[in-house]
Backbone as ProteinMPNN parsed JSONL, in Angstrom:
{"seq_chain_A": "VQLQASGGGLVQAGGSLRLSCAASGRTFSSYAMGWFRQAPGKEREFVAAITGSGSSAYYADSVKGRFTISRDNSKNTVYLQMNSLKPEDAAVYYCAAAEKLHTLVVLTTIDYDYWGQGTQVTVSS", "coords_chain_A": {"N_chain_A": [[164.582, 145.809, 270.174], [163.737, 145.04, 273.553], [163.812, 142.221, 275.606], [161.995, 140.477, 278.207], [161.917, 137.821, 280.223], [160.025, 135.678, 282.188], [158.367, 133.726, 284.782], [159.419, 131.266, 285.351], [160.482, 128.606, 287.562], [160.242, 126.272, 290.365], [158.967, 123.203, 290.107], [157.334, 120.03, 290.446], [157.911, 116.973, 288.867], [155.737, 116.173, 286.108], [154.225, 118.3, 286.582], [153.058, 121.684, 285.788], [154.025, 124.763, 284.13], [154.097, 128.294, 283.049], [155.773, 130.062, 280.927], [156.562, 133.509, 280.148], [157.217, 136.199, 278.062], [158.074, 139.263, 277.72], [157.879, 142.093, 275.432], [159.457, 144.985, 274.362], [158.831, 147.998, 272.482], [156.952, 148.837, 269.482], [156.13, 147.129, 267.305], [155.712, 144.449, 267.507], [154.61, 142.229, 266.245], [156.055, 142.032, 263.978], [158.166, 140.559, 264.431], [159.591, 137.228, 264.464], [159.304, 134.817, 266.885], [160.972, 132.944, 269.577], [161.566, 129.966, 271.68], [164.272, 128.884, 273.665], [166.562, 126.624, 275.427], [168.884, 126.108, 278.047], [170.862, 123.793, 279.564], [172.835, 123.118, 282.314], [176.236, 122.694, 281.433], [175.622, 121.962, 278.918], [174.863, 122.709, 275.337], [172.972, 125.478, 274.123], [169.694, 124.892, 273.103], [167.097, 124.536, 270.754], [163.554, 125.099, 271.568], [160.947, 125.907, 270.824], [159.082, 127.683, 268.354], [157.57, 130.487, 266.815], [155.536, 132.46, 264.382], [155.227, 135.689, 263.342], [152.773, 136.553, 263.258], [151.507, 134.61, 264.499], [150.297, 132.396, 263.439], [151.618, 129.993, 262.671], [153.628, 127.577, 264.214], [156.182, 125.717, 265.669], [157.925, 122.89, 267.046], [160.431, 121.391, 269.114], [161.204, 117.999, 269.09], [161.538, 116.843, 271.448], [159.666, 118.177, 273.079], [157.259, 118.266, 271.9], [153.872, 118.061, 271.946], [153.778, 118.408, 274.628], [154.416, 121.017, 275.278], [153.337, 124.374, 274.642], [153.69, 127.013, 272.496], [152.731, 130.447, 272.155], [151.454, 133.593, 271.249], [150.477, 136.918, 272.142], [149.854, 139.642, 270.353], [148.91, 142.012, 271.009], [149.606, 142.6, 273.512], [152.282, 142.48, 273.361], [153.732, 140.024, 273.922], [154.999, 136.848, 274.24], [154.245, 133.472, 274.896], [154.95, 130.296, 276.78], [153.716, 127.544, 277.347], [154.091, 125.019, 279.464], [153.61, 121.761, 280.0], [153.341, 118.53, 281.763], [155.946, 118.122, 282.769], [159.212, 117.191, 282.844], [162.186, 115.951, 284.504], [164.343, 116.349, 282.831], [163.616, 118.509, 281.418], [164.537, 120.587, 282.827], [166.291, 123.638, 283.132], [167.707, 126.706, 281.947], [165.56, 128.929, 280.445], [165.241, 130.726, 277.529], [163.946, 133.481, 275.734], [163.586, 134.765, 272.349], [163.98, 137.093, 269.64], [163.432, 137.407, 266.082], [164.197, 139.694, 263.81], [163.75, 140.15, 260.903], [162.355, 137.94, 259.896], [159.722, 137.438, 260.177], [157.548, 135.903, 259.097], [158.303, 133.377, 259.178], [158.792, 130.358, 260.938], [161.586, 130.189, 263.176], [164.513, 128.468, 263.611], [167.015, 128.443, 264.431], [169.786, 129.471, 266.651], [171.332, 131.378, 265.639], [169.862, 133.019, 263.756], [168.444, 134.614, 265.283], [167.874, 137.773, 266.538], [167.755, 139.275, 269.053], [167.7, 138.653, 272.434], [166.381, 137.438, 275.544], [166.897, 137.697, 279.034], [166.708, 135.203, 280.327], [165.154, 132.594, 282.255], [164.836, 130.528, 285.124], [164.141, 127.144, 285.005], [163.222, 124.462, 287.101], [162.846, 121.167, 287.778], [161.72, 118.818, 289.846], [162.156, 115.376, 290.687]], "CA_chain_A": [[163.694, 145.41, 271.102], [164.256, 144.321, 274.706], [162.957, 141.039, 275.948], [161.905, 140.097, 279.55], [161.306, 136.58, 280.396], [159.491, 135.456, 283.525], [157.492, 132.662, 284.892], [160.202, 130.083, 285.796], [160.462, 128.374, 288.969], [160.509, 124.98, 290.796], [157.922, 122.385, 289.862], [157.406, 118.793, 290.494], [157.745, 116.209, 287.572], [154.362, 116.007, 285.783], [153.507, 119.588, 286.745], [153.033, 122.579, 284.703], [154.522, 126.262, 284.307], [153.738, 128.941, 281.916], [156.663, 131.138, 280.781], [155.965, 134.694, 279.369], [158.425, 136.904, 277.506], [157.378, 140.609, 277.196], [158.88, 142.744, 274.395], [159.325, 146.412, 274.367], [158.496, 148.38, 271.196], [155.536, 148.81, 268.791], [155.93, 146.364, 266.133], [156.014, 143.273, 267.996], [154.156, 141.242, 265.197], [156.982, 141.86, 262.737], [159.122, 139.651, 264.92], [159.29, 135.906, 264.755], [159.608, 134.653, 268.364], [161.335, 131.524, 269.807], [162.127, 129.744, 272.982], [165.344, 128.066, 273.628], [166.819, 126.363, 276.6], [170.313, 125.57, 278.1], [171.008, 123.115, 280.855], [174.336, 123.051, 282.778], [177.194, 121.85, 280.603], [175.099, 121.714, 277.511], [174.648, 123.771, 274.344], [171.604, 126.108, 274.038], [168.87, 124.162, 272.153], [165.76, 125.005, 270.365], [162.364, 124.438, 272.018], [159.701, 126.202, 270.092], [159.296, 128.989, 267.715], [156.249, 130.909, 266.399], [155.714, 133.304, 263.375], [154.896, 136.924, 263.809], [151.239, 136.51, 263.262], [151.045, 133.605, 265.247], [149.738, 131.429, 262.542], [152.376, 128.76, 262.601], [154.408, 127.317, 265.186], [157.125, 124.499, 265.417], [158.514, 122.332, 268.301], [161.389, 120.444, 269.007], [160.606, 116.631, 269.306], [161.469, 116.445, 272.822], [158.63, 118.822, 273.87], [156.051, 118.208, 271.117], [152.694, 117.434, 272.483], [153.582, 118.73, 275.971], [154.71, 122.361, 275.38], [152.777, 125.109, 273.612], [153.902, 128.324, 272.284], [151.538, 131.353, 271.664], [151.554, 135.093, 271.299], [149.506, 138.093, 272.185], [150.396, 140.774, 269.895], [148.285, 143.321, 271.572], [150.332, 142.887, 274.806], [153.678, 142.408, 273.119], [153.998, 138.873, 274.824], [154.85, 135.441, 273.832], [154.191, 132.638, 276.101], [155.427, 129.065, 276.493], [152.908, 126.635, 278.392], [154.793, 123.688, 279.705], [152.849, 120.724, 280.826], [153.824, 117.125, 281.78], [157.375, 118.51, 282.873], [160.184, 116.111, 283.087], [163.485, 116.324, 285.016], [165.284, 116.587, 281.68], [163.236, 119.838, 280.916], [165.183, 121.697, 283.79], [167.197, 124.455, 282.313], [167.464, 128.308, 281.864], [164.853, 129.031, 279.278], [165.598, 132.074, 277.037], [163.071, 133.928, 274.64], [164.475, 135.412, 271.387], [163.087, 137.654, 268.58], [164.086, 137.549, 264.927], [163.438, 140.814, 263.319], [163.389, 140.156, 259.511], [161.856, 136.726, 259.603], [158.593, 137.146, 260.928], [156.787, 135.077, 258.389], [158.833, 132.076, 259.306], [159.225, 129.714, 262.223], [162.971, 130.274, 263.067], [164.947, 127.304, 264.555], [168.28, 128.308, 264.898], [170.028, 130.652, 267.318], [172.135, 132.343, 264.779], [169.074, 133.792, 263.111], [167.656, 135.552, 266.284], [168.557, 139.122, 266.721], [167.495, 139.797, 270.222], [167.633, 137.631, 273.443], [165.918, 137.801, 276.767], [167.93, 137.258, 280.089], [166.573, 133.768, 280.816], [164.366, 132.381, 283.498], [165.276, 129.181, 285.465], [163.084, 126.11, 285.359], [163.723, 123.283, 287.791], [162.022, 120.099, 287.754], [162.14, 117.72, 290.889], [161.64, 113.917, 290.451]], "C_chain_A": [[164.295, 144.792, 272.376], [163.194, 143.248, 275.058], [163.06, 140.669, 277.416], [161.269, 138.87, 279.879], [161.203, 136.28, 281.855], [158.601, 134.168, 283.685], [158.075, 131.187, 285.419], [160.14, 129.767, 287.237], [160.57, 126.736, 289.317], [159.071, 124.232, 290.797], [158.299, 120.671, 289.852], [157.192, 118.01, 289.014], [156.231, 115.874, 287.258], [153.601, 117.291, 285.972], [153.562, 120.517, 285.466], [153.705, 123.913, 284.956], [154.27, 126.799, 282.923], [154.74, 130.209, 281.96], [156.033, 132.355, 279.994], [157.449, 135.365, 279.105], [157.626, 138.237, 276.945], [158.394, 141.37, 276.476], [158.561, 144.377, 274.565], [159.019, 146.763, 272.774], [157.091, 148.183, 270.629], [155.291, 147.908, 267.61], [156.299, 144.881, 266.558], [155.572, 142.1, 266.914], [155.03, 141.139, 264.1], [158.258, 140.972, 263.256], [158.829, 138.098, 265.003], [159.995, 135.715, 266.102], [160.12, 133.073, 268.589], [161.719, 131.375, 271.286], [163.188, 128.723, 272.917], [165.701, 127.707, 275.257], [168.288, 125.793, 276.736], [170.379, 125.049, 279.565], [172.561, 123.311, 281.194], [175.143, 122.06, 281.849], [176.765, 121.545, 279.226], [174.798, 122.794, 276.632], [173.036, 124.288, 274.551], [170.882, 125.395, 272.857], [167.65, 124.672, 271.963], [164.626, 124.361, 270.988], [161.202, 124.581, 271.332], [159.763, 127.588, 269.42], [157.654, 129.302, 266.976], [156.407, 132.075, 265.332], [155.057, 134.681, 264.07], [153.384, 137.147, 263.959], [150.632, 135.568, 264.233], [150.314, 132.418, 264.754], [150.266, 129.938, 262.558], [153.307, 128.665, 263.688], [155.141, 125.915, 264.971], [157.757, 124.19, 266.779], [159.539, 121.387, 268.103], [160.735, 118.97, 269.563], [160.569, 116.407, 270.621], [160.317, 117.219, 273.591], [157.285, 118.841, 273.016], [154.851, 117.493, 271.854], [152.556, 117.908, 274.097], [153.784, 120.338, 276.151], [153.845, 123.083, 274.08], [153.068, 126.586, 273.693], [152.758, 129.194, 271.696], [152.031, 132.714, 271.768], [150.347, 135.923, 271.469], [150.041, 139.231, 271.639], [149.923, 142.14, 270.369], [148.994, 143.451, 272.947], [151.72, 142.528, 274.612], [154.366, 141.28, 274.034], [153.933, 137.599, 274.169], [155.077, 134.516, 275.019], [154.714, 130.965, 275.79], [154.767, 128.261, 277.723], [153.629, 125.287, 278.287], [154.128, 122.714, 280.542], [153.698, 119.344, 280.865], [155.355, 117.331, 281.991], [157.913, 117.408, 283.4], [161.576, 116.628, 283.665], [164.453, 116.812, 283.893], [164.728, 117.823, 280.98], [163.879, 120.937, 281.693], [166.427, 122.39, 282.927], [166.867, 125.993, 282.513], [166.754, 128.421, 280.517], [164.987, 130.55, 278.716], [164.29, 132.255, 275.779], [163.972, 134.789, 273.705], [163.567, 135.995, 270.164], [164.156, 137.816, 267.422], [163.404, 138.614, 264.074], [163.007, 140.773, 261.76], [162.626, 138.934, 259.097], [160.436, 136.357, 260.079], [157.36, 136.374, 260.274], [157.228, 133.552, 258.472], [158.913, 131.792, 260.777], [160.753, 129.685, 262.189], [163.503, 129.295, 264.036], [166.16, 127.443, 265.045], [168.794, 129.631, 265.676], [170.677, 131.794, 266.591], [171.155, 133.414, 264.154], [168.342, 134.715, 264.019], [168.632, 136.688, 266.558], [168.77, 139.536, 268.263], [167.266, 138.692, 271.341], [167.207, 138.228, 274.783], [167.101, 137.229, 277.8], [167.797, 135.945, 280.638], [165.8, 133.647, 282.079], [164.583, 130.768, 283.677], [164.063, 128.281, 285.709], [163.731, 124.884, 285.85], [162.691, 122.409, 288.093], [162.396, 119.079, 288.671], [161.509, 116.451, 290.42], [161.063, 113.354, 291.587]], "O_chain_A": [[165.29, 144.075, 272.276], [161.985, 143.359, 274.851], [164.193, 140.545, 277.881], [160.04, 138.839, 279.822], [162.099, 136.556, 282.653], [158.156, 133.628, 282.672], [157.393, 130.232, 285.79], [159.77, 130.611, 288.052], [161.013, 126.002, 288.433], [158.137, 124.684, 291.46], [159.314, 120.18, 289.358], [156.402, 118.427, 288.167], [155.549, 115.33, 288.127], [152.442, 117.383, 285.568], [154.005, 120.18, 284.369], [153.949, 124.148, 286.14], [154.219, 126.125, 281.894], [154.633, 131.146, 282.751], [155.061, 132.172, 279.261], [158.495, 135.146, 279.717], [156.808, 138.271, 276.026], [159.584, 141.349, 276.792], [157.455, 144.82, 274.878], [158.979, 145.864, 271.934], [156.223, 147.506, 271.18], [154.231, 147.998, 266.99], [157.141, 144.235, 265.934], [156.273, 141.092, 266.827], [154.851, 140.245, 263.274], [159.222, 140.743, 262.525], [157.823, 137.742, 265.617], [161.035, 136.294, 266.417], [159.721, 132.144, 267.886], [162.091, 132.302, 272.006], [163.047, 127.75, 272.176], [165.227, 128.363, 276.185], [168.847, 125.163, 275.838], [170.037, 125.701, 280.551], [173.376, 123.637, 280.331], [174.802, 120.909, 281.575], [177.494, 120.925, 278.452], [174.462, 123.857, 277.154], [172.125, 123.613, 275.029], [171.42, 125.32, 271.752], [167.074, 125.245, 272.888], [164.61, 123.13, 271.004], [160.436, 123.631, 271.168], [160.425, 128.51, 269.897], [156.813, 128.445, 266.705], [157.471, 132.69, 265.406], [154.483, 134.678, 265.16], [152.919, 137.924, 264.793], [149.499, 135.679, 264.702], [149.8, 131.578, 265.494], [149.563, 128.931, 262.481], [153.797, 129.715, 264.103], [154.703, 125.09, 264.169], [158.079, 125.092, 267.553], [159.593, 120.655, 267.114], [159.834, 118.949, 270.403], [159.608, 115.779, 271.067], [160.064, 116.851, 274.738], [156.296, 119.419, 273.468], [154.997, 116.356, 272.303], [151.501, 117.822, 274.725], [153.312, 120.878, 277.151], [153.691, 122.622, 272.949], [152.796, 127.292, 274.664], [151.957, 128.743, 270.877], [153.062, 132.92, 272.41], [149.281, 135.599, 270.945], [150.739, 139.916, 272.388], [150.502, 143.198, 270.124], [148.899, 144.554, 273.485], [152.391, 142.263, 275.609], [155.34, 141.512, 274.749], [152.912, 137.253, 273.576], [155.889, 134.714, 275.922], [154.821, 130.536, 274.641], [155.206, 128.321, 278.871], [153.734, 124.607, 277.267], [154.103, 122.869, 281.763], [154.615, 119.129, 280.071], [156.06, 116.607, 281.287], [157.354, 116.7, 284.238], [162.023, 117.702, 283.263], [165.302, 117.666, 284.15], [165.322, 118.207, 279.972], [163.803, 122.102, 281.302], [167.274, 121.807, 282.251], [165.896, 126.4, 283.151], [167.338, 128.022, 279.509], [164.832, 131.493, 279.491], [163.832, 131.335, 275.102], [164.933, 135.426, 274.136], [162.556, 135.404, 269.786], [165.32, 138.189, 267.565], [162.247, 138.488, 263.673], [161.97, 141.341, 261.415], [162.244, 138.89, 257.927], [160.062, 135.21, 260.322], [156.299, 136.25, 260.886], [156.6, 132.651, 257.918], [159.054, 132.636, 261.662], [161.259, 129.167, 261.193], [163.041, 129.242, 265.176], [166.531, 126.741, 265.986], [168.313, 130.73, 265.401], [170.555, 132.973, 266.923], [171.542, 134.576, 264.027], [167.631, 135.584, 263.513], [169.844, 136.595, 266.751], [169.817, 140.057, 268.648], [166.534, 137.766, 270.993], [167.592, 139.343, 275.135], [168.017, 136.485, 277.45], [168.678, 135.516, 281.384], [165.811, 134.562, 282.902], [164.539, 129.933, 282.774], [163.141, 128.586, 286.465], [164.618, 124.305, 285.223], [161.672, 122.827, 288.643], [163.383, 118.405, 288.378], [160.435, 116.461, 289.818], [160.612, 112.209, 291.549]]}, "name": "protein", "num_of_chains": 1, "seq": "VQLQASGGGLVQAGGSLRLSCAASGRTFSSYAMGWFRQAPGKEREFVAAITGSGSSAYYADSVKGRFTISRDNSKNTVYLQMNSLKPEDAAVYYCAAAEKLHTLVVLTTIDYDYWGQGTQVTVSS"}
C-alpha cells in the first residue's frame, strides 16, 4: 500500500489542523493505521492509532483530549484532527499502516509495514 499524507501547515497556538492520509489499494479496512511525529533532533513518537474498522482508537497522553483520529474506509483515508495546538506539537507527522494487525491499535513503529512521506506541522507561539 502507498500512503500520501497531507494537511500540514503553519498555525498559531490554539489553532486547529486536520491531517489526511490517503492509501492506495482495495483492502484499506484490513490495515490498522497510526499517526506518528518527529521533531528535529528527537525520535519519532507515537501520536494516535485506530483499528481497521475504526471501532477503537488510542492516543498518546500528550495529545489526548486535543487530537482525534478517524478513518473513512470508503475513501481509503485516515484523518488526524488536531485542536488546541501547542508549539510542542510542531513536527513532521507521518501516517503508517500495519497490514496484519487490523483488529488492534498499534502503538510501536516496528509493527507498522508502510509509511507515508510526512507532512510538516508548524505551530507559532
